Coordinates of C-alpha atoms and ligand atoms in Angstrom, one line a residue:
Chain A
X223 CA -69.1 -12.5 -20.1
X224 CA -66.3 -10.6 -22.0
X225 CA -63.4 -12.2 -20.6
X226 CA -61.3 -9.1 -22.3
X227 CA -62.9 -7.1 -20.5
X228 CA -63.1 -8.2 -17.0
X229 CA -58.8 -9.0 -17.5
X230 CA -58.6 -5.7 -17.4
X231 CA -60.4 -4.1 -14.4
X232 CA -57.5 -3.5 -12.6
X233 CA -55.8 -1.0 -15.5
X234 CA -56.4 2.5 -14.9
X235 CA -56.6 5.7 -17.4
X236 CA -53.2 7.6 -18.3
X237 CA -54.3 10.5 -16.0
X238 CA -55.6 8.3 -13.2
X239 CA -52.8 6.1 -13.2
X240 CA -50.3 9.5 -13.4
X241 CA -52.3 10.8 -10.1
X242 CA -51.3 7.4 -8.7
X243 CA -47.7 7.5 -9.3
X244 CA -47.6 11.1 -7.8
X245 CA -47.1 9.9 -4.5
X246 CA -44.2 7.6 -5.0
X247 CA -42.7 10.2 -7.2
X248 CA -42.2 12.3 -4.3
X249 CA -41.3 10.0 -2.0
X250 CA -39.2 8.0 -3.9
X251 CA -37.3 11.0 -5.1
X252 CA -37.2 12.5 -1.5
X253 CA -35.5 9.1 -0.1
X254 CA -33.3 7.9 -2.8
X255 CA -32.0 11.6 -3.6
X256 CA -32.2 13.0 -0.1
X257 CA -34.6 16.2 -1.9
X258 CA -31.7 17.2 -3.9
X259 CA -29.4 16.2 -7.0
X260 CA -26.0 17.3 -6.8
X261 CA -24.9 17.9 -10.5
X262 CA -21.5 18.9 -10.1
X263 CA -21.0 15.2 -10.0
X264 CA -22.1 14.5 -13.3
X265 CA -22.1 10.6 -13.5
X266 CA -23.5 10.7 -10.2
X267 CA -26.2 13.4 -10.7
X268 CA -27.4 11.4 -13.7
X269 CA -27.4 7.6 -12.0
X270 CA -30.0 9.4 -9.9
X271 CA -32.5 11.1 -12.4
X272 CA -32.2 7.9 -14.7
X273 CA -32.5 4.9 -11.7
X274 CA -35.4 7.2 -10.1
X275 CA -37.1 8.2 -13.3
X276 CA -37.2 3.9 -14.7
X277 CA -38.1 3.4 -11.1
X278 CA -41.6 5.3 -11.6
X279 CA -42.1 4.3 -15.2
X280 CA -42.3 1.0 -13.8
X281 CA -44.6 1.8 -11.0
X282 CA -46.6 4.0 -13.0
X283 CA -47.4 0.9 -16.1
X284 CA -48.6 -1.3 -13.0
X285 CA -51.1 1.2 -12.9
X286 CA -52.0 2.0 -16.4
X287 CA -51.6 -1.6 -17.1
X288 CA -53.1 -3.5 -13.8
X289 CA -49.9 -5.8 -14.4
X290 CA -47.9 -6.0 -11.2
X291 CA -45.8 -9.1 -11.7
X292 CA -44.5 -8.5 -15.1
X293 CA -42.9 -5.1 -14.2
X294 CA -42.1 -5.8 -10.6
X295 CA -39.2 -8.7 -11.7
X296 CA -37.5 -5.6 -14.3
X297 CA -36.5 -4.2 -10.7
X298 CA -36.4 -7.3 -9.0
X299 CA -33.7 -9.0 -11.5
X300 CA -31.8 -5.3 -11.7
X301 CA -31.5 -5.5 -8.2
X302 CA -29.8 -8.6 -8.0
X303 CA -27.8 -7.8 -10.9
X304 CA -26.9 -4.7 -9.3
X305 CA -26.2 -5.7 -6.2
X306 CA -23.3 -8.6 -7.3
X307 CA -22.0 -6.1 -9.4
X308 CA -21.8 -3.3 -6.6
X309 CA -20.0 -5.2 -4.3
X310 CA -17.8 -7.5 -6.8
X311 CA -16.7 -4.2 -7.8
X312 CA -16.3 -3.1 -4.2
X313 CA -13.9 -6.0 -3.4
X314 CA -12.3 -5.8 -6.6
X315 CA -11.2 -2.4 -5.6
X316 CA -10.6 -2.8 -1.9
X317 CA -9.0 -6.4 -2.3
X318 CA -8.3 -7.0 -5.9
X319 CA -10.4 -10.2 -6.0
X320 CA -13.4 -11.5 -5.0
X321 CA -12.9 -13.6 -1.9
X322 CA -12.5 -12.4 1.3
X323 CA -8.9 -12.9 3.3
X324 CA -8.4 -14.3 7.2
X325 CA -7.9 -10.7 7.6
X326 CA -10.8 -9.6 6.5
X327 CA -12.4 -12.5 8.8
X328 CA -10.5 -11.5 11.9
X329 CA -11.2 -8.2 11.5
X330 CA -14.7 -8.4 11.2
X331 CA -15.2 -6.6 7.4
X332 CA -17.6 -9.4 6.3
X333 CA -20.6 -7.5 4.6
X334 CA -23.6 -9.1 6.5
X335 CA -27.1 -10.5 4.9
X336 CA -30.3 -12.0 6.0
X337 CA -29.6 -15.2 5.1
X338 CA -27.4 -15.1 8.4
X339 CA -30.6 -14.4 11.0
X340 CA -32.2 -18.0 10.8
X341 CA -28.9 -19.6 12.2
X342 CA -28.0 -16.2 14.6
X343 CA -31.5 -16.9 16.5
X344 CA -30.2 -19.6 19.0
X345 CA -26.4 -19.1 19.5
X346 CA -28.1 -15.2 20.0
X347 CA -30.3 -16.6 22.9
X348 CA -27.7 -18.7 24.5
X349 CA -24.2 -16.9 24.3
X350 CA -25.8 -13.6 23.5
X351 CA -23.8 -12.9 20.7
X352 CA -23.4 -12.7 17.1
X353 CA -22.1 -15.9 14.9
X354 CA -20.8 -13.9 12.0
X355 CA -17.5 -11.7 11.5
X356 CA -19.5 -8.4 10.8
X357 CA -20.0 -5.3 11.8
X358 CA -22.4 -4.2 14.5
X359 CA -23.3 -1.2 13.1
X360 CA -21.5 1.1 10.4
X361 CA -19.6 0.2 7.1
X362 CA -21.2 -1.8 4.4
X363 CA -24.5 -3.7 4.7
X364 CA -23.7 -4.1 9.0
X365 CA -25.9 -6.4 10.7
X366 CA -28.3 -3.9 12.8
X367 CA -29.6 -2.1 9.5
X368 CA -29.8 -5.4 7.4
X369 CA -32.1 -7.0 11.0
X370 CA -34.2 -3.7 10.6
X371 CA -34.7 -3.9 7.1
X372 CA -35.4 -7.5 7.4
X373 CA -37.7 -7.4 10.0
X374 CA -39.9 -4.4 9.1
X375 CA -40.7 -5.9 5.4
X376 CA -41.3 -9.6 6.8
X377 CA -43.6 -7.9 9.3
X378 CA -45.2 -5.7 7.0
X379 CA -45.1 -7.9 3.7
X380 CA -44.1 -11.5 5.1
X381 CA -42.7 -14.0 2.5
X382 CA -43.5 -10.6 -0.2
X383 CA -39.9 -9.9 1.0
X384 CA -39.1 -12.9 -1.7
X385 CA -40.6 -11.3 -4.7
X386 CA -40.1 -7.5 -3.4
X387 CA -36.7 -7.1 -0.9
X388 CA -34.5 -9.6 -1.4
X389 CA -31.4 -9.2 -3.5
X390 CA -30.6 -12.7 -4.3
X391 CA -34.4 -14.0 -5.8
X392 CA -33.7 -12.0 -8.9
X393 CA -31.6 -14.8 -10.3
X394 CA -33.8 -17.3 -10.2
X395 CA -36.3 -15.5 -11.1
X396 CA -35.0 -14.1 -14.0
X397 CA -33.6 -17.9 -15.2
X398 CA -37.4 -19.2 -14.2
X399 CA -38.4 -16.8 -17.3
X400 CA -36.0 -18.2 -20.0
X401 CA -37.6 -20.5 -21.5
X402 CA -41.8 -20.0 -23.0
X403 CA -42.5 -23.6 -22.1
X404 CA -41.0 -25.8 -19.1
X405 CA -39.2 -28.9 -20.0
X406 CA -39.5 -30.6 -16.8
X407 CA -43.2 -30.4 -15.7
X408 CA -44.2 -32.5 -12.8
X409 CA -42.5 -31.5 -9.4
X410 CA -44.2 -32.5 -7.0
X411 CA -45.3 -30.0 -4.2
X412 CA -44.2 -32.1 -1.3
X413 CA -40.7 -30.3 -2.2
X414 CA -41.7 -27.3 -0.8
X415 CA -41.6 -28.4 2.5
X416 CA -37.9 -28.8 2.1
X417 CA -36.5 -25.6 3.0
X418 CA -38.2 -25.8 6.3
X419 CA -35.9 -29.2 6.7
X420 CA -32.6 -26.9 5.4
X421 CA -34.1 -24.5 7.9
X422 CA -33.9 -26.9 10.8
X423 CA -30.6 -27.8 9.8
X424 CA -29.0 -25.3 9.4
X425 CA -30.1 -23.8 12.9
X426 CA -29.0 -26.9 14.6
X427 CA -25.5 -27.2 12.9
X428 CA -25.1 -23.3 13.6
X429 CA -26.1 -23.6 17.5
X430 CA -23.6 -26.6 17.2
X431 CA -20.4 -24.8 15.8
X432 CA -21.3 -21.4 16.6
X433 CA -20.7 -20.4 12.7
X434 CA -23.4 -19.7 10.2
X435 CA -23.3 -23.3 8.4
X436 CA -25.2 -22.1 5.5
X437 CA -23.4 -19.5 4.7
X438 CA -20.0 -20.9 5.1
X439 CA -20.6 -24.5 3.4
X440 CA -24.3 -24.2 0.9
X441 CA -25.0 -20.7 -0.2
X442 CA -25.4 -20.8 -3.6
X443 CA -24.8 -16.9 -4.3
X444 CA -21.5 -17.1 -2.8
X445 CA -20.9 -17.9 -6.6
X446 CA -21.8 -14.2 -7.2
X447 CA -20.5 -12.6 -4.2
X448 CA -17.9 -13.0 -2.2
X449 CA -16.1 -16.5 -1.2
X450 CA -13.1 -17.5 1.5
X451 CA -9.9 -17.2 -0.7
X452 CA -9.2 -20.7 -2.2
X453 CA -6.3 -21.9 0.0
X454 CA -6.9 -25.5 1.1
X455 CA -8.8 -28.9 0.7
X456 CA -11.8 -27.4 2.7
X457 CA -12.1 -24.3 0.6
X458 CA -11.9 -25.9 -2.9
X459 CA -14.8 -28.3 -1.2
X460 CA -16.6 -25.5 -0.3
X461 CA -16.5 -23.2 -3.5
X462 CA -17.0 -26.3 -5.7
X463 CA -20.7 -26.6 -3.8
X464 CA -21.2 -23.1 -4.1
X465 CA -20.9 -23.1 -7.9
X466 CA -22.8 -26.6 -8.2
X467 CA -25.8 -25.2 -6.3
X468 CA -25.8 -22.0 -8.3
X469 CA -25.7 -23.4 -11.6
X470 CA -28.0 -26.8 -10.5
X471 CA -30.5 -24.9 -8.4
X472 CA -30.4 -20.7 -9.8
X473 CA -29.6 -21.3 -13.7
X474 CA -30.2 -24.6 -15.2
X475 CA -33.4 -25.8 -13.0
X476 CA -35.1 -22.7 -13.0
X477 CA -34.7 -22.7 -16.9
X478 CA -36.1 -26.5 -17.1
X479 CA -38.9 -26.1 -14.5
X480 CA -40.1 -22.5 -14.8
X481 CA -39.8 -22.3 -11.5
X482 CA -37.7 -20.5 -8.7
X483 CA -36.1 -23.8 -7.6
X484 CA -33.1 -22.5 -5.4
X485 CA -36.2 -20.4 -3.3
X486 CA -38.7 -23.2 -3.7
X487 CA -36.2 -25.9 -2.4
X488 CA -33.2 -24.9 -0.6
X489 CA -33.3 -21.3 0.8
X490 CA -33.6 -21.3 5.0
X491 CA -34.6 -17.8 4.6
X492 CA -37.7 -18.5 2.6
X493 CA -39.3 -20.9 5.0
X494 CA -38.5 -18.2 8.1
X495 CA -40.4 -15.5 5.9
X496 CA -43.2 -17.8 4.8
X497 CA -44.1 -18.5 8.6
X498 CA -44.0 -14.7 8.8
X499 CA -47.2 -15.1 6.0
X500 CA -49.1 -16.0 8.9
X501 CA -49.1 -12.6 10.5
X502 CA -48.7 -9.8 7.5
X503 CA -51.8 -7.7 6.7
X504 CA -51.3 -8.7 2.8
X505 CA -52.4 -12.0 0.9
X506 CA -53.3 -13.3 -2.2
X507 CA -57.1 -14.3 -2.5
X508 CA -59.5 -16.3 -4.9
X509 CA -62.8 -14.8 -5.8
X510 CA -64.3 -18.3 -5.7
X511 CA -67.7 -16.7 -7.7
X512 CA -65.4 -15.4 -10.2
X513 CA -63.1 -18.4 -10.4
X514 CA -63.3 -20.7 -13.5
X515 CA -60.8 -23.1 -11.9
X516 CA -58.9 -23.1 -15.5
X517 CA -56.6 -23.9 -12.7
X518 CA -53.9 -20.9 -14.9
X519 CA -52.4 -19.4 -11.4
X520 CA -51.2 -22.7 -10.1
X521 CA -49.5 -23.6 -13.1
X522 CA -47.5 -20.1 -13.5
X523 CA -46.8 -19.8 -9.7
X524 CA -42.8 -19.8 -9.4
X525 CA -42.9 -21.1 -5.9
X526 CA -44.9 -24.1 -5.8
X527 CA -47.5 -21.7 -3.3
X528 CA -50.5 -21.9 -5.0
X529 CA -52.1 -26.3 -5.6
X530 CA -55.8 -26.5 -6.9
X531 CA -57.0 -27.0 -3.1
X532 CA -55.5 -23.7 -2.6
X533 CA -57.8 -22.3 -5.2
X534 CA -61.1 -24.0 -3.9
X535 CA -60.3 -22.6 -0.5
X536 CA -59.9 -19.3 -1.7
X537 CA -56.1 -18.4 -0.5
X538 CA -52.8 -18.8 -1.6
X539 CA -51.1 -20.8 0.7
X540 CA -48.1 -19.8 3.2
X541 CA -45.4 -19.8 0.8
X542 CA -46.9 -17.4 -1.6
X543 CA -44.3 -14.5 -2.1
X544 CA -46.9 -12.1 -3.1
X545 CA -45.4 -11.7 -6.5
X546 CA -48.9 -11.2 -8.7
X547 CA -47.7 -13.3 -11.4
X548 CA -50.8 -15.5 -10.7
X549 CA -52.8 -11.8 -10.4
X550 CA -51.6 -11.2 -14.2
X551 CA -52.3 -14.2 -15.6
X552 CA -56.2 -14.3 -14.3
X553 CA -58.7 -13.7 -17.1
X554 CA -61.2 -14.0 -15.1
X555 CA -59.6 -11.5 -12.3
X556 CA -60.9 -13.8 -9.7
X557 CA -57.2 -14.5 -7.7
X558 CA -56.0 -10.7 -6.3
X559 CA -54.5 -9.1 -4.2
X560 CA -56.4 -8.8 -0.8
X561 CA -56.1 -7.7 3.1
X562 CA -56.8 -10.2 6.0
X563 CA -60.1 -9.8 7.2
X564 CA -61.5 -8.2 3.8
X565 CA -63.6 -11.2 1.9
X566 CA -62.5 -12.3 -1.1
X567 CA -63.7 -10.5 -4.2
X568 CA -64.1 -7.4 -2.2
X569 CA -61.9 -3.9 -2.5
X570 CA -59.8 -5.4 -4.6
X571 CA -58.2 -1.9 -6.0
X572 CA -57.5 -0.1 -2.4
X573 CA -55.8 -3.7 -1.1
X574 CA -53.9 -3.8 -4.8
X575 CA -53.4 -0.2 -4.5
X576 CA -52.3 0.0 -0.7
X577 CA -49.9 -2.9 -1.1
X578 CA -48.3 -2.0 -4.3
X579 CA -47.8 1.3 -2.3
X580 CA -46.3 -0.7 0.3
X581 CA -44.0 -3.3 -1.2
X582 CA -43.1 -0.9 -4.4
X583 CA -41.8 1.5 -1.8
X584 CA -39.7 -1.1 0.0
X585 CA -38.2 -2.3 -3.1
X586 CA -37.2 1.5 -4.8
X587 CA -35.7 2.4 -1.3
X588 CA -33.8 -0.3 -1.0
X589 CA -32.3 -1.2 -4.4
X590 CA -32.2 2.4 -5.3
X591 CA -28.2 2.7 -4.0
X592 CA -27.0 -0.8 -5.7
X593 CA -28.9 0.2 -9.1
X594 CA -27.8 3.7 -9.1
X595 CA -23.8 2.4 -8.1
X596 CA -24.5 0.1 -10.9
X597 CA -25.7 2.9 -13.4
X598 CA -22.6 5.4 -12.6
X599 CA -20.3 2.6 -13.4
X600 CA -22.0 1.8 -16.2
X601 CA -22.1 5.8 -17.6
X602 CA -18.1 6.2 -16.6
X603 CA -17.2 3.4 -18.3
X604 CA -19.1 4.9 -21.7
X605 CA -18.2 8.5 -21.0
Chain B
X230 CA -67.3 -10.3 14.1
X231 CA -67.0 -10.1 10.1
X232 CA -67.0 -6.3 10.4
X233 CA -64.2 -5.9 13.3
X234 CA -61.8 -8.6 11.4
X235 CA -62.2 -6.2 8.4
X236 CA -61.0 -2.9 10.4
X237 CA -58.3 -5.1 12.0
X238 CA -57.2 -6.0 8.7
X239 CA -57.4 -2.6 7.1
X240 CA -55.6 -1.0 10.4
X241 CA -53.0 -3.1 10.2
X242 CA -52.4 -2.6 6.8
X243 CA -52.1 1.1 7.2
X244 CA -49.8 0.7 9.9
X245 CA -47.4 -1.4 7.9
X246 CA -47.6 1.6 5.3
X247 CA -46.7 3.8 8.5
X248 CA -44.0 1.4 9.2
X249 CA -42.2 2.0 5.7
X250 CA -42.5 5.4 5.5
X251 CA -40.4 5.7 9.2
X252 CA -38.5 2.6 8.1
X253 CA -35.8 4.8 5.7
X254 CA -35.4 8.3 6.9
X255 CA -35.3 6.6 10.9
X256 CA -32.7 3.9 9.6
X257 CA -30.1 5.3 11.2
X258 CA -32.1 5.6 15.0
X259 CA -33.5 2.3 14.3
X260 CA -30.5 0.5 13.6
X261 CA -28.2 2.5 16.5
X262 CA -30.9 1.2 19.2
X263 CA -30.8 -2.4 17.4
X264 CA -27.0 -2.2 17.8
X265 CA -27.8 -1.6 21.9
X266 CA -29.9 -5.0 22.5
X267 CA -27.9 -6.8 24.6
X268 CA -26.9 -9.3 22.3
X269 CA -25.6 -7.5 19.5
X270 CA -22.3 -8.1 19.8
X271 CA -20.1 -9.9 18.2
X272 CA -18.6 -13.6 19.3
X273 CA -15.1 -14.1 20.6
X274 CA -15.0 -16.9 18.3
X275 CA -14.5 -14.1 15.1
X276 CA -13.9 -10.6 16.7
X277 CA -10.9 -12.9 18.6
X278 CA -11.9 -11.9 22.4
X279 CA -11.3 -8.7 24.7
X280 CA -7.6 -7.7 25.4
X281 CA -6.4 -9.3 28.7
X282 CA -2.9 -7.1 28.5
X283 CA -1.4 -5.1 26.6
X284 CA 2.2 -4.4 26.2
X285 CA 3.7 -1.6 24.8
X286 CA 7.0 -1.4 22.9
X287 CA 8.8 1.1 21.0
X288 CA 6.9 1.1 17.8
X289 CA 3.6 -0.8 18.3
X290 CA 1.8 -2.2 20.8
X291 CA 1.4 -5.9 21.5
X292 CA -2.1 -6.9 22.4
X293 CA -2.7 -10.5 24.1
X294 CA -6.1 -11.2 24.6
X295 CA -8.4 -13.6 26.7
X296 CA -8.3 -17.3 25.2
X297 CA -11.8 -18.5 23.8
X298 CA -13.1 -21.4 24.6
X299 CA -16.7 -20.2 23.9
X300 CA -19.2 -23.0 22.8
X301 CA -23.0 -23.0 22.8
X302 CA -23.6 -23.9 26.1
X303 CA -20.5 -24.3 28.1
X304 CA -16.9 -23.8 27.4
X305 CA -15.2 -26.5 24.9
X306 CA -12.1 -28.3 25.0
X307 CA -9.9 -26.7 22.4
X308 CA -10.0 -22.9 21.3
X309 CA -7.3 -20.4 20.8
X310 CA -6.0 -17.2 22.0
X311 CA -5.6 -14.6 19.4
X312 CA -2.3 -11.7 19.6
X313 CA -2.4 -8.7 17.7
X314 CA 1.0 -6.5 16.9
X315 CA -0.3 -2.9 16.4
X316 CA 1.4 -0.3 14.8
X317 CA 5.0 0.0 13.5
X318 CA 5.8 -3.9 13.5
X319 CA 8.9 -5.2 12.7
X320 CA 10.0 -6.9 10.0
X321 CA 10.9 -9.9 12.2
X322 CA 9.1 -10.5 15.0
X323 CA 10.0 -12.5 18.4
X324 CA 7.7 -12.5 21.2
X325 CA 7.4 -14.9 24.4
X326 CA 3.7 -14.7 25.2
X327 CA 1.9 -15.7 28.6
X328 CA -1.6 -16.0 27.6
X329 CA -2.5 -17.2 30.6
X330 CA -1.1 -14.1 32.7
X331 CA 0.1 -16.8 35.3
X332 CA 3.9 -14.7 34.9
X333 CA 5.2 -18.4 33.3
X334 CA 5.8 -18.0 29.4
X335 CA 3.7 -20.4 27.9
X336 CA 5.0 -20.3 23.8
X337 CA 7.7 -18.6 21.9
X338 CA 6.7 -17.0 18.3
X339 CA 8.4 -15.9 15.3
X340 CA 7.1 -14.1 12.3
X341 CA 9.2 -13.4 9.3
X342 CA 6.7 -10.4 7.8
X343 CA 8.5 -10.6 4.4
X344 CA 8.6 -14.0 3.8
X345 CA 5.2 -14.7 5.4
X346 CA 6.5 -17.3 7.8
X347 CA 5.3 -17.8 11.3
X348 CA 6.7 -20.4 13.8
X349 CA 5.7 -21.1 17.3
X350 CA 8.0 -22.9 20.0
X351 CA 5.2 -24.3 22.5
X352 CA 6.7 -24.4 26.6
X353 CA 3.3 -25.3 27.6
X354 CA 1.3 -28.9 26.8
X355 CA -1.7 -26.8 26.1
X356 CA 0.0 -25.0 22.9
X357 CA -1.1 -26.7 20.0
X358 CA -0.3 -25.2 17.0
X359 CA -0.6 -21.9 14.3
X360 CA -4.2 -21.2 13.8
X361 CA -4.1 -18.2 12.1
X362 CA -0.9 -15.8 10.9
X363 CA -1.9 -12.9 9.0
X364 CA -1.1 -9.3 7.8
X365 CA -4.0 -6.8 9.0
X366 CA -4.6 -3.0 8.2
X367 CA -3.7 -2.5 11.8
X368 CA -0.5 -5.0 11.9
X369 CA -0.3 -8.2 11.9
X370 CA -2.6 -10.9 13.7
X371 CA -1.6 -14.1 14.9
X372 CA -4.0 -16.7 16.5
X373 CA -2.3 -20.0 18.2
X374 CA -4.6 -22.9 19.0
X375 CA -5.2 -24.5 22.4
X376 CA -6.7 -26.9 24.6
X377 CA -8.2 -26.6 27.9
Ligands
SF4_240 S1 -36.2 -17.8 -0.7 FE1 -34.3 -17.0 0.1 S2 -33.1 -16.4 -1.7 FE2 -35.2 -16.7 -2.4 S3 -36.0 -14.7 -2.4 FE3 -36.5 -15.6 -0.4 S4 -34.9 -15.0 1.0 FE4 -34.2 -14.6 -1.1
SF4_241 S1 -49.5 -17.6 -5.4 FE1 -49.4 -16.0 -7.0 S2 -48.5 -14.2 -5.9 FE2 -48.2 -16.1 -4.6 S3 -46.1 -16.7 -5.2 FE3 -47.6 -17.9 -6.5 S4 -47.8 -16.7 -8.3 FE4 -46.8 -15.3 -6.8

């Protein structure tokens, strides 16, 4: 068979894949620009045109190409990038540095994320309230619109939120890319069982204190964020394992191992959104007909979710993020993109089609304001 | 059986397309009747409590609000009760508080605003200490630690 051409089934035509982009061209520019561009706001006018514009040349070359993963992590990695820069720059202006005060604290002005909801569930259930200094609803990233955003893509794409919503996997998926070959190869895959055990955890010790534990003693991307100012013993403690996580796990093992390590290993929010796997309409399947077993997909996947038993059964397992990096590096196009209930092998362009629809929306909509924050920064600082 | 998992599948994929497209332009109605669910509100342990009385002087308002004790399941041994001066507030501040409302002052406290310096004189064995003394875009915000 000509390999050659069966890698590239999923690429469209220039026209074909133009009539596919139409859509999220109008929807994209409908929701991010609210139907209009303002220029009398330069800066502004143009981080619009140029965010929305990159948006859909990216969307449009999954098409043309039938690559998904290799342009979906551009966005992915801008959006974190974006996002620590938006609101570094945010606290830079409001406080002049980038850790947050006791005022801020009592006052309830700490921007919320979803690595809070694991450890809110119980204290939630028990003193119904909220274990986090936020804001209800209004001001910056308050807790009801960061549960609805949350919620809606777990449902809809389950752990896909980790390759296509959240605003932290950027990093370690950009590091996981530095290197052509990995220096450390065997891991083994028992590993990924541990954020499940971080997960437990951190619930627990949450429930316990009433405080969200993870976010106040491990997080990692407080390093790129915001911090509690350094004024005692216990703060020094705390932003010392911030940075050692961040570089260990987000820089210098993703850059070894190839692999997303911080997500693979250590993120409670990963293992809540790969239970939600269970229940989304989206997954990644094998063509077992089609399959060589060159056994390719398991060695590229960044998250430990895809083992060789994986492939004979003819899924990727529950921690797959839906990333398509797998889906790229198929010659034989046997592992793709798929819908529950549809057998493997079958209508694999409407289930590639419908969820690129679907995930690439969610990702535009919601990184669109960080990137374009980013971009206007970026113009007024040349201009 | 093969047929109706395959129009399950494909249904629920379309409604998860349906979902995003209400998902941004109904943000703002979703996330208002999230903010209604009964248990999105905020613990004492950070927003400090609801105001038990309020006092009001000539340029700001003094707010004394319920002591938390709040734990997971039942109330804890030690927790504090947070004061908030609102307004116009002095450069020096001295105010006898009765957290407890039981008309017996139960700690003395004095705030130097300029040279960031709180003290408290406890008349009460259930006093403990300064938590918390801090500037705020409202005033100034001082919690004092306690036990039951
Ligand atoms: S595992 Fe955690 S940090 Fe990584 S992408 Fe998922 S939610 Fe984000
Ligand atoms: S199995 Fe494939 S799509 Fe899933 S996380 Fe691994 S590489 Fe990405």
């Amino acid at each position: 068979m000509n390999n050659n051409l069966v890698s590239t089934s999923m690429e469209k035509s220039f026209g074909k894949s133009l009539l596919y982009t139409l859509p999220m061209f109008l929807i994209t520019f409908i929701f991010i620009s609210g139907g209009k561009v303002d220029f009398s706001n330069l800066p502004a006018a143009l981080a619009i045109v140029v965010t929305f514009l990159f948006m859909n040349i990216l969307y449009f070359m999954m098409h043309y190409t039938g690559k998904t993963d290799k342009f979906r992590v551009i966005l992915f990695i801008i959006f974190a990038l974006s996002l620590s820069f938006t609101l570094i720059k945010n606290m830079m202006e409001m406080r002049h540095s980038m850790s947050f005060s006791q005022a801020d604290l009592l006052e309830c002005k700490i921007p919320f994320c979803h690595l809070v909801i694991p450890m809110m569930i119980i204290p939630a259930a028990f003193t119904k309230s909220i274990i986090f200094p936020g804001s209800v609803i209004g001001g910056f990233a308050d807790i009801s619109s960061m549960i609805i955003l949350w919620l809606v893509a777990t449902l809809v794409l389950g752990r896909g939120f980790c390759a296509w919503g959240c605003f932290y996997g950027g990093w370690d998926d950009g590091f996981s890319r530095f290197r052509k070959k990995s220096v450390i190869k065997k891991i083994s895959e028992s590993w990924r069982w541990m954020p499940f055990a971080v997960l437990f955890m951190v619930a627990l010790t949450a429930a316990m204190t009433l405080g969200p534990t993870y976010c106040d003693w491990i997080c990692p991307f407080k390093a790129v964020t915001e911090f509690e100012q350094i004024s005692s013993v216990e703060s020094v403690a705390k932003a010392v394992v911030f940075i050692s996580l961040f570089l260990s796990l987000v820089v210098v093992l993703p850059v070894l191992t190839k692999k997303r390590t911080q997500c693979s290993f250590l993120c409670p929010m990963g293992a809540v959104n790969s239970l939600s796997n269970k229940i989304t309409p989206f997954v990644v399947k094998i063509d077992k007909k089609a399959c060589s077993e060159c056994f390719k997909c398991v060695q590229v996947c960044p998250l430990f979710a895809l083992t060789k038993e994986d492939v004979k059964n003819g899924k990727a397992s529950v921690f797959c993020s839906k990333c398509g990096k797998c889906v790229d590096v198929c010659s034989k196009n046997a592992i793709h993109f798929g819908i529950k209930g549809v057998p493997a092998g079958t209508m694999k362009n409407f289930s590639r089609n419908l969820f690129l629809f679907v995930s690439f929306l969610f990702i535009s909509v919601f990184s669109a304001g960080s990137i374009i924050n980013a971009v206007q920064s970026i113009f007024k600082l040349l201009f | 059986m093969k047929k109706l998992k395959m129009i399950t599948g494909i249904t629920w994929a379309f409604a998860g397309l349906i979902l995003m497209f209400i998902l941004f332009p109904g943000m703002n109605n979703l996330s208002m009747s999230v903010s209604k669910l009964p248990f999105m509100k905020i613990n004492p342990n950070y927003n400090g409590g609801v105001v038990a009385k309020q006092i009001v002087e000539a340029s700001c308002t003094l707010d004394i609000r319920k002591p938390v004790f709040d734990g997971l399941l039942k109330e804890r041994k030690s927790g504090f009760v947070q004061i908030d001066w609102r307004g116009t507030v002095p450069d020096n501040i001295v105010d006898t508080i009765d957290y407890d409302l039981d008309e017996i002052p139960d700690f003395t406290i004095t705030i130097d605003r300029i040279k960031s310096t709180t003290s408290i004189n406890a008349m009460s064995s259930k006093v403990l200490n300064i938590g918390v003394s801090t500037p705020t875009s409202y005033g100034w915000a001082v919690r004092v630690n306690l036990k039951k």
